[in-house]
Amino acid sequence: MSTKEELLEQMKNGVVEYQEDVVKEAAQAYLDAGHLALDGVMDGLAAGMQVVGELYDANEYFVPEVLMCADALYAGLDILRPHIPKKEDDVNAQVVIGSIQGDVHDIGKNLVKMMFDVAGWDVHDLGRDVPLEKFVEEQLRTDSEVVAMSAMMTTTMLGMKKVIEMIKEKNPNVGIMLGGAPVTKDVANLFGADGYAESAGNAVSEGIKMISRLREMREK
Amino acid sequence: MAELTPKERVLRLFRKEPIDTMPFISGMGMVVMPGIEKAGLKFPTIHTDAERMAMSALWSARMMNFDCVVLPYDMTMESEAMGNKISLYEESEDILYPTIPEKIWSTLDDVAIPEKIWEKGRLPIIPKAIEIIKSEAPELPIGCWQLGPFTQAGQILELDLMLKGVFKQKEKVAMVLDKLTDMIIDIGKQWQAAGCDYITLREPGVAADLLSPRTFKEFIQPRLTRIMAAWDSPKLLHICGQTEPLLAMMNECGADGLTVDIKCDVRKAREILGPDVLFMGNVDTYKMTCDPETPKQDAIDHIKDMIDGGVDAVMPGCDLWPAIIEENMRACVETCHEYGKKPSPAVGRL
């Protein structure tokens, strides 16, 4: 029988090598052995995604690989997440997420969503081609701490500015994250956003850094 | 020194023959709100009618002193002709380009290109619009563009199918890309036959921040090369995003000129390409032409820096966002024409 460490290692490597079946088996064996599900998510799955982020930053992995790693991660998360008790879930925050109206692509959005799923946030996914007011309405309805928007096309990114203004006017404490291929850091600053992810890939990099920080916080 | 018409200037540029001054051109969308308004039109109506498309394109070029007009404006014409519905966002107050909200095909196997696709949907608008522009403004060259096969696949399928398929379903991805490559060749030829003066193949979905250079070499480069070989000159290749690792391969595809966006450092690019390759770029299409807080001088410096960096023509890095700040837009064009009187690396002066 494998030890806890071995199973964590199997989940981690399964994510890195995008082996969904390996991750599923390891996650199930891990649960069956009675280990804490949250540790499995953080020290197995998320630890694997952290390596994926490093490989992406080093230009060894690209978006296709990252998407497949994300599938492997979700395969494990689907097994472990139902076994994380609410009270153990330190982060009980909420995020509203979506691709902005005029943009029917959602790869960047889905990668950012993954980071929130891993961290155990409640994710309100509005999908794609989302009218501007919908972000504002959903934030007010759910009282979410963060609104994350993505636009893959230059021609849709200007809409983000309006959403930020609308949200900040009603609730200045909401954190705003922008992502999508054409949005440069300068643009994010101009629009008054609080977080920024340059591309689908950077969304992953940034997201993984956030996961890493969460893992560090747990260790303290 | 006799002054050339924009058409003479641009066609000579593409042949790398000496010109009077550097043109401000694009291979992608050049329609701007002042031109649309001057033509008495609203944004959502210019995509669906040849006369409205032609007049908005013409007035955009005339009012801003651009050296070309470019058709079409949106990326959904082919997908629509394959049977997908488009959203025109006619109710929105914002400028929104048509999109495909739901795709009829859900797997790589579903893709089937209709015969004579150029006769379907809105595609027949383009030859008509070309004809109108030719008779109204014979001095302006007309550029047309086609999306590359990988980016086009994203208009007809969920893009993650293609991205993951690069690993998991190589043969099917290759099959889809081949079908689209044939279609792109055919439509491009139709538009060239209708009189477009140059054609741009734009493949933004394959930048090195999305796909590996290895994947580019295996899946993309052979198809881009096949398209370029089938089209007549002048023909350009544009890729957005991180392109420095791809430039040498882009240059092997057989285009007469290469164009890039703001993520590409033009000085480094010129170093990679050498002085003989016709190379164009890379105006920042938000900060320099649309942001009301950007001082005019910054826009002027941006253009000068690009010219000093070694471009042969100033070209927006992407579709111009139509809601331009007129003063800055004019300053960009004027600077290009004035500061561009000196020779560029690949093109001399009369």
XYZ file of C-alpha atoms in Angstrom:
570
model
C 0.000 0.000 0.000
C 1.263 3.479 -0.881
C 2.022 6.035 1.825
C 0.306 9.432 1.951
C 3.419 11.042 0.485
C 3.528 8.570 -2.363
C -0.109 9.187 -3.222
C 0.392 12.952 -3.134
C 3.356 12.498 -5.433
C 1.275 10.385 -7.821
C -1.438 13.066 -7.975
C 1.145 15.763 -8.484
C 2.943 13.918 -11.267
C -0.359 12.873 -12.832
C -1.328 16.535 -13.151
C 2.068 17.494 -14.576
C 2.031 14.631 -17.071
C -1.674 15.173 -17.837
C -2.614 11.608 -16.903
C -6.246 11.864 -15.840
C -6.516 8.172 -14.922
C -3.415 8.242 -12.743
C -4.792 11.261 -10.880
C -8.220 9.652 -10.414
C -6.787 6.410 -9.058
C -4.385 8.166 -6.730
C -7.106 10.510 -5.454
C -9.452 7.620 -4.746
C -6.733 5.556 -3.027
C -5.828 8.635 -1.000
C -9.401 9.098 0.175
C -9.864 5.393 0.871
C -6.787 5.470 3.116
C -8.521 8.152 5.177
C -6.213 11.105 4.483
C -7.454 14.687 4.608
C -8.993 15.724 1.285
C -7.834 19.320 1.570
C -4.200 18.213 1.886
C -4.707 16.125 -1.243
C -5.955 19.133 -3.199
C -3.250 21.462 -1.969
C -0.196 19.201 -1.712
C -1.098 16.873 -4.575
C -3.159 18.568 -7.290
C -2.216 22.206 -6.665
C 1.415 21.256 -6.155
C 1.301 19.633 -9.602
C -0.229 22.748 -11.129
C 2.543 24.772 -9.563
C 5.062 22.691 -11.526
C 2.936 23.180 -14.658
C 3.169 26.950 -14.111
C 6.940 26.701 -13.903
C 7.057 24.645 -17.099
C 4.852 27.227 -18.814
C 7.053 30.102 -17.658
C 10.093 28.198 -18.942
C 8.419 27.817 -22.392
C 8.408 24.044 -22.012
C 4.638 23.839 -21.756
C 2.181 25.873 -23.836
C -1.565 26.366 -23.634
C -2.506 22.909 -25.035
C -0.427 21.162 -22.360
C -1.811 23.428 -19.654
C -5.382 22.658 -20.752
C -4.706 18.930 -20.511
C -3.073 19.351 -17.080
C -6.174 21.287 -16.019
C -8.369 18.365 -17.110
C -6.238 16.019 -14.995
C -6.480 18.391 -12.054
C -10.277 18.550 -12.313
C -10.442 14.745 -12.500
C -8.838 14.681 -9.049
C -10.743 17.688 -7.721
C -14.084 16.067 -8.575
C -13.149 13.169 -6.294
C -11.599 15.126 -3.426
C -13.680 18.289 -3.228
C -16.923 16.687 -1.927
C -14.923 15.390 1.043
C -13.618 18.739 2.166
C -15.749 19.797 5.120
C -16.915 23.417 4.979
C -15.271 24.355 8.261
C -11.916 23.049 7.101
C -12.202 25.149 3.980
C -10.381 28.239 5.293
C -11.103 30.285 2.221
C -14.792 30.677 1.827
C -14.717 33.526 -0.610
C -16.779 34.088 -3.743
C -15.914 35.199 -7.239
C -17.992 36.238 -10.230
C -16.281 35.258 -13.478
C -17.040 35.526 -17.196
C -15.881 36.517 -20.692
C -17.146 39.913 -21.654
C -19.845 40.687 -24.237
C -18.509 40.423 -27.755
C -16.066 37.707 -26.730
C -17.131 34.118 -27.295
C -13.813 32.582 -26.249
C -13.461 31.229 -22.744
C -10.119 29.483 -22.456
C -8.549 32.254 -20.394
C -11.637 32.488 -18.262
C -11.692 28.752 -17.598
C -8.052 28.684 -16.556
C -8.604 31.489 -14.080
C -11.710 29.715 -12.853
C -9.616 26.627 -12.151
C -7.463 28.572 -9.742
C -10.513 29.652 -7.759
C -11.908 26.112 -7.803
C -8.668 24.746 -6.399
C -8.588 27.366 -3.710
C -12.087 26.304 -2.697
C -13.859 29.500 -3.657
C -17.507 29.558 -4.606
C -17.387 30.391 -8.303
C -20.281 32.124 -10.045
C -19.484 31.449 -13.692
C -21.494 33.652 -16.042
C -20.056 31.938 -19.126
C -19.088 33.952 -22.198
C -20.422 36.835 -24.244
C -21.720 38.255 -20.962
C -23.469 41.652 -21.092
C -21.706 44.244 -18.957
C -24.567 44.834 -16.515
C -24.686 41.138 -15.730
C -21.306 41.294 -13.959
C -22.553 44.141 -11.796
C -25.891 42.451 -11.024
C -24.242 39.150 -10.137
C -21.681 40.829 -7.882
C -24.460 42.649 -6.015
C -26.620 39.523 -5.819
C -23.857 37.312 -4.425
C -21.809 39.948 -2.583
C -18.706 38.372 -4.122
C -15.308 39.695 -3.091
C -13.807 39.393 -6.571
C -15.014 39.947 -10.135
C -12.810 38.342 -12.813
C -13.309 39.261 -16.459
C -11.613 38.047 -19.559
C -11.472 39.259 -23.153
C -9.462 37.513 -25.849
C -10.011 40.243 -28.403
C -8.823 43.833 -28.391
C -12.162 44.860 -29.726
C -13.997 43.725 -26.613
C -11.624 44.797 -23.907
C -12.861 48.357 -23.699
C -16.090 47.054 -22.233
C -14.129 46.037 -19.153
C -13.516 49.637 -18.234
C -17.224 50.291 -18.036
C -17.826 47.267 -15.830
C -15.066 48.323 -13.450
C -16.563 51.795 -13.179
C -20.044 50.414 -12.582
C -18.868 47.994 -9.890
C -16.502 50.390 -8.141
C -19.251 52.980 -8.007
C -21.582 50.633 -6.160
C -19.020 48.740 -4.115
C -15.466 50.136 -4.050
C -14.104 47.182 -2.054
C -14.629 44.572 -4.743
C -11.388 43.183 -6.194
C -11.227 43.174 -9.982
C -9.166 40.791 -12.075
C -8.673 41.168 -15.793
C -7.320 38.640 -18.203
C -7.258 37.872 -21.900
C -4.700 37.917 -24.643
C -4.708 41.515 -25.829
C -5.009 43.261 -22.464
C -1.607 44.602 -21.584
C -0.577 45.534 -18.083
C -0.751 49.191 -19.061
C -4.331 48.747 -20.109
C -5.196 47.000 -16.848
C -3.686 49.908 -14.923
C -5.549 52.433 -17.010
C -8.800 50.692 -16.351
C -8.255 50.659 -12.604
C -8.187 46.916 -12.179
C -6.601 45.322 -9.121
C -5.260 42.121 -10.605
C -4.073 41.297 -14.049
C -3.406 38.267 -16.163
C -1.888 38.971 -19.548
C -3.002 35.906 -21.459
C -4.572 32.550 -20.951
C -1.093 31.400 -20.074
C -0.324 34.262 -17.784
C -3.651 33.708 -16.146
C -2.290 30.314 -15.244
C 1.043 31.690 -14.094
C -0.644 34.312 -11.978
C -3.269 31.881 -10.775
C -0.649 29.373 -9.778
C 1.276 32.012 -7.886
C -1.928 32.720 -5.990
C -2.334 29.004 -5.272
C 1.264 28.894 -4.068
C 0.565 31.762 -1.692
C -2.489 29.945 -0.339
C -0.373 26.867 0.256
C 2.241 28.939 2.096
C -0.467 30.486 4.280
C -1.737 27.053 5.283
C 1.730 25.995 6.328
C 2.104 28.902 8.747
C 10.040 64.062 -56.764
C 6.614 63.214 -58.061
C 4.126 62.285 -55.408
C 2.719 58.804 -55.731
C -0.918 57.915 -55.222
C -1.514 55.672 -52.202
C -2.062 52.740 -54.546
C 1.188 53.309 -56.418
C 3.021 53.802 -53.117
C 1.667 50.628 -51.546
C 2.084 48.384 -54.583
C 5.643 49.602 -55.074
C 6.304 48.967 -51.375
C 5.179 45.358 -51.708
C 7.591 44.933 -54.633
C 10.316 46.637 -52.547
C 10.688 49.339 -55.212
C 11.615 52.886 -54.172
C 8.721 55.032 -52.953
C 8.222 58.695 -52.018
C 7.343 58.168 -48.370
C 6.284 55.494 -45.925
C 2.621 54.485 -46.221
C 0.278 54.019 -43.263
C -1.493 50.792 -44.146
C -2.924 47.675 -42.638
C -3.713 44.126 -43.548
C -6.520 44.164 -40.984
C -9.527 46.259 -40.059
C -9.110 49.994 -40.755
C -12.681 51.175 -40.311
C -13.059 54.032 -37.813
C -16.039 55.822 -36.302
C -15.463 59.205 -38.005
C -15.637 57.431 -41.373
C -18.698 55.431 -40.389
C -20.455 58.579 -39.202
C -19.434 60.557 -42.273
C -21.041 57.824 -44.372
C -24.184 58.309 -42.238
C -24.087 54.782 -40.840
C -24.219 52.898 -37.549
C -21.588 50.325 -36.606
C -23.751 47.163 -36.573
C -25.034 47.893 -40.117
C -21.697 48.061 -41.932
C -21.058 44.313 -41.906
C -24.079 43.189 -43.869
C -24.293 45.317 -47.011
C -21.750 45.976 -49.791
C -22.586 49.649 -50.242
C -22.431 50.375 -46.502
C -19.206 48.419 -46.121
C -17.603 50.173 -49.090
C -18.635 53.673 -48.050
C -17.591 53.282 -44.398
C -14.226 51.895 -45.544
C -13.730 54.692 -48.048
C -14.605 57.504 -45.698
C -12.395 56.037 -42.971
C -9.412 56.119 -45.339
C -10.212 59.551 -46.763
C -10.799 61.247 -43.442
C -7.716 59.811 -41.758
C -5.481 59.901 -44.838
C -4.816 56.155 -44.659
C -3.012 54.681 -47.649
C -5.479 51.828 -48.121
C -8.903 50.436 -47.386
C -9.340 46.984 -45.881
C -12.223 44.515 -46.124
C -13.954 42.738 -44.460
C -14.375 43.989 -40.892
C -15.320 40.906 -38.906
C -14.101 37.324 -38.490
C -17.383 35.460 -38.779
C -18.225 35.553 -42.500
C -16.853 32.098 -43.285
C -18.262 30.515 -40.136
C -21.648 32.014 -40.959
C -21.419 30.663 -44.511
C -20.838 27.223 -42.975
C -24.185 27.483 -41.232
C -23.541 29.253 -37.929
C -25.714 32.123 -36.726
C -24.047 35.413 -35.873
C -24.718 38.033 -33.200
C -24.632 41.561 -34.599
C -25.327 43.245 -31.223
C -27.701 45.691 -32.856
C -29.166 46.652 -29.468
C -25.838 47.486 -27.854
C -24.595 51.057 -27.571
C -21.027 49.782 -27.619
C -18.947 48.915 -30.646
C -19.137 45.141 -30.828
C -18.014 43.075 -33.781
C -20.171 40.153 -34.927
C -19.518 36.880 -33.120
C -20.656 33.266 -33.308
C -22.452 32.671 -29.980
C -23.065 28.938 -30.473
C -21.315 26.653 -32.924
C -23.240 23.997 -34.856
C -20.312 21.575 -34.840
C -19.112 19.953 -31.643
C -16.379 17.585 -32.836
C -13.463 17.699 -35.236
C -15.235 15.137 -37.427
C -18.209 17.431 -38.023
C -16.332 19.980 -40.116
C -17.585 20.030 -43.707
C -16.964 23.018 -45.966
C -19.852 23.741 -48.359
C -19.065 23.816 -52.059
C -18.541 27.271 -53.526
C -18.618 28.738 -50.052
C -17.840 32.187 -51.478
C -21.394 32.316 -52.797
C -22.901 31.763 -49.338
C -23.898 33.987 -46.431
C -22.351 37.434 -46.489
C -19.268 36.408 -48.473
C -20.660 37.729 -51.821
C -20.646 41.218 -50.269
C -16.884 41.450 -50.595
C -16.524 41.383 -54.416
C -19.367 43.918 -54.651
C -17.741 46.207 -52.091
C -14.423 45.915 -53.954
C -16.169 46.991 -57.170
C -17.750 50.022 -55.507
C -14.476 51.145 -53.950
C -12.611 50.674 -57.230
C -14.985 52.975 -59.048
C -15.275 55.558 -56.252
C -11.621 55.720 -55.263
C -9.286 54.202 -57.843
C -6.340 55.864 -56.072
C -6.716 53.681 -52.959
C -5.405 50.122 -52.825
C -7.827 47.562 -51.424
C -6.552 45.023 -48.943
C -8.499 41.899 -48.045
C -7.701 39.294 -45.418
C -8.388 35.726 -44.499
C -7.927 34.145 -41.095
C -5.375 31.360 -41.032
C -6.658 27.801 -40.645
C -5.984 27.466 -36.916
C -7.655 30.741 -35.999
C -10.530 30.005 -38.385
C -11.006 26.674 -36.619
C -11.713 28.710 -33.473
C -14.636 30.344 -35.290
C -16.271 27.022 -36.114
C -15.287 24.803 -33.155
C -14.495 25.273 -29.495
C -10.862 26.305 -29.560
C -9.863 23.909 -26.783
C -10.805 20.997 -29.071
C -8.119 22.129 -31.476
C -5.602 23.001 -28.768
C -5.871 19.676 -26.965
C -6.278 17.877 -30.273
C -2.754 18.950 -31.200
C -1.690 16.245 -28.720
C -4.619 13.893 -28.473
C -6.045 13.794 -32.019
C -3.239 14.821 -34.319
C -4.718 13.322 -37.462
C -8.109 14.904 -36.971
C -6.604 18.289 -36.265
C -4.557 17.948 -39.436
C -7.710 17.019 -41.362
C -9.619 20.083 -40.123
C -6.670 22.342 -40.882
C -6.384 20.911 -44.396
C -10.076 21.471 -45.155
C -9.846 25.036 -43.923
C -6.613 25.613 -45.818
C -8.356 24.643 -49.073
C -11.231 26.982 -48.250
C -8.919 29.883 -47.409
C -7.061 29.418 -50.691
C -10.336 29.413 -52.643
C -11.842 32.473 -50.967
C -8.579 34.405 -51.281
C -8.424 33.615 -54.994
C -12.017 34.755 -55.456
C -11.218 38.082 -53.823
C -8.050 38.505 -55.813
C -10.047 37.815 -58.965
C -12.576 40.434 -57.839
C -9.771 42.996 -57.752
C -8.360 43.232 -54.253
C -4.849 44.670 -54.520
C -3.200 42.716 -51.714
C -4.194 40.000 -49.319
C -3.191 39.267 -45.738
C -3.235 35.918 -44.031
C -3.746 36.581 -40.325
C -3.188 33.767 -37.907
C -3.307 35.277 -34.404
C -4.284 32.027 -32.700
C -0.837 30.485 -33.087
C 1.382 32.979 -31.253
C 4.215 31.604 -29.190
C 2.348 32.414 -25.985
C -0.353 29.924 -27.044
C 1.282 27.213 -29.112
C 4.855 25.958 -29.006
C 7.157 26.801 -31.897
C 7.366 23.023 -32.324
C 3.606 22.805 -32.896
C 3.808 25.815 -35.204
C 6.388 24.028 -37.304
C 4.462 20.757 -37.372
C 0.883 21.938 -37.885
C 0.805 25.575 -38.908
C 3.791 26.428 -41.051
C 3.121 23.819 -43.778
C -0.442 25.107 -44.241
C 0.504 28.769 -44.234
C 3.132 27.919 -46.834
C 0.579 26.094 -48.969
C -1.792 29.085 -48.864
C 0.948 31.536 -49.749
C 2.054 29.376 -52.683
C -1.505 29.299 -54.049
C -2.219 33.023 -53.782
C -0.879 35.659 -56.139
C 1.331 38.477 -54.877
C 1.162 40.786 -53.076
C 0.433 38.701 -50.001
C 1.278 39.344 -46.362
C 1.443 37.223 -43.228
C 0.374 38.583 -39.840
C 0.630 36.900 -36.446
C -0.326 38.636 -33.172
C 1.120 38.082 -29.737
C 4.564 36.772 -29.024
C 6.159 36.263 -32.447
C 9.883 36.598 -31.939
C 10.411 32.797 -31.695
C 8.341 32.364 -34.884
C 9.756 35.092 -37.137
C 12.285 32.937 -38.931
C 9.598 30.320 -39.676
C 7.097 33.016 -40.670
C 9.664 34.228 -43.138
C 9.874 30.793 -44.747
C 6.136 30.710 -45.529
C 6.492 32.614 -48.779
C 4.775 35.910 -47.967
C 5.921 39.143 -49.597
C 5.887 40.857 -46.208
C 5.488 40.114 -42.499
C 3.491 42.043 -39.917
C 3.393 41.833 -36.109
C 1.719 43.444 -33.098
C 2.916 45.347 -30.038
C 4.191 42.266 -28.221
C 6.957 42.009 -30.815
C 10.050 44.189 -30.372
C 10.615 45.603 -33.868
C 14.335 46.111 -33.349
C 14.855 42.504 -32.325
C 12.605 41.374 -35.160
C 14.571 43.346 -37.712
C 17.765 41.829 -36.356
C 16.333 38.326 -36.798
C 14.971 39.005 -40.292
C 17.847 41.025 -41.693
C 17.481 44.150 -43.837
C 15.913 42.632 -46.965
C 12.625 41.292 -45.591
C 9.628 43.580 -45.963
C 8.553 44.033 -42.351
C 5.654 46.059 -40.995
C 4.152 46.960 -37.646
C 3.121 47.598 -34.959
C 0.986 50.514 -33.767
C -0.512 50.070 -30.313
C -4.190 50.154 -31.229
C -5.509 51.108 -27.849
C -3.012 53.336 -26.127
C -1.870 55.352 -29.113
C -5.061 55.711 -31.097
C -7.941 55.370 -28.600
C -6.851 56.405 -25.125
C -7.992 59.992 -24.452
C -5.250 60.385 -21.851
C -2.386 59.709 -24.256
C -0.784 63.024 -25.279
C -0.472 63.552 -29.018
C 3.308 63.774 -28.626
C 3.403 60.204 -27.258
C 1.628 58.943 -30.363
C 4.094 60.830 -32.557
C 7.069 59.409 -30.624
C 5.586 55.914 -30.864
C 5.520 56.119 -34.663
C 8.996 57.633 -34.911
C 10.407 54.936 -32.653
C 8.837 52.247 -34.822
C 10.299 53.763 -37.984
C 13.719 54.106 -36.339
C 13.345 50.502 -35.182
C 13.269 49.353 -38.783
C 9.728 48.900 -40.115
C 9.152 49.374 -43.842
C 5.571 50.534 -43.340
C 3.635 51.647 -40.295
C 0.830 49.228 -39.680
C -1.552 48.846 -36.748
C -0.727 45.745 -34.717
C -4.331 44.621 -34.847
C -7.660 45.842 -36.229
C -7.882 49.550 -35.477
C -10.388 49.945 -32.686
C -13.017 52.165 -34.384
C -13.469 54.618 -31.481
C -10.275 56.522 -32.266
C -9.119 59.813 -30.815
C -9.029 61.697 -34.108
C -6.194 64.027 -33.199
C -3.867 61.197 -32.223
C -4.857 59.045 -35.175
C -4.108 61.895 -37.593
C -0.811 62.550 -35.821
C 0.171 58.898 -36.294
C -0.549 59.007 -40.026
C 1.072 62.396 -40.511
C 4.213 61.327 -38.632
C 4.442 58.204 -40.765
C 4.249 60.263 -43.956
C 6.658 62.973 -42.768
C 9.189 61.015 -40.745
C 9.032 58.167 -43.246
C 10.547 60.150 -46.088
C 13.907 58.523 -45.396
C 14.528 55.007 -46.754
C 13.623 52.008 -44.626
C 15.729 48.816 -44.413
C 14.044 46.954 -47.297
C 12.615 49.836 -49.350
C 14.474 52.779 -50.883
C 13.165 56.240 -51.752
C 12.601 57.902 -55.101
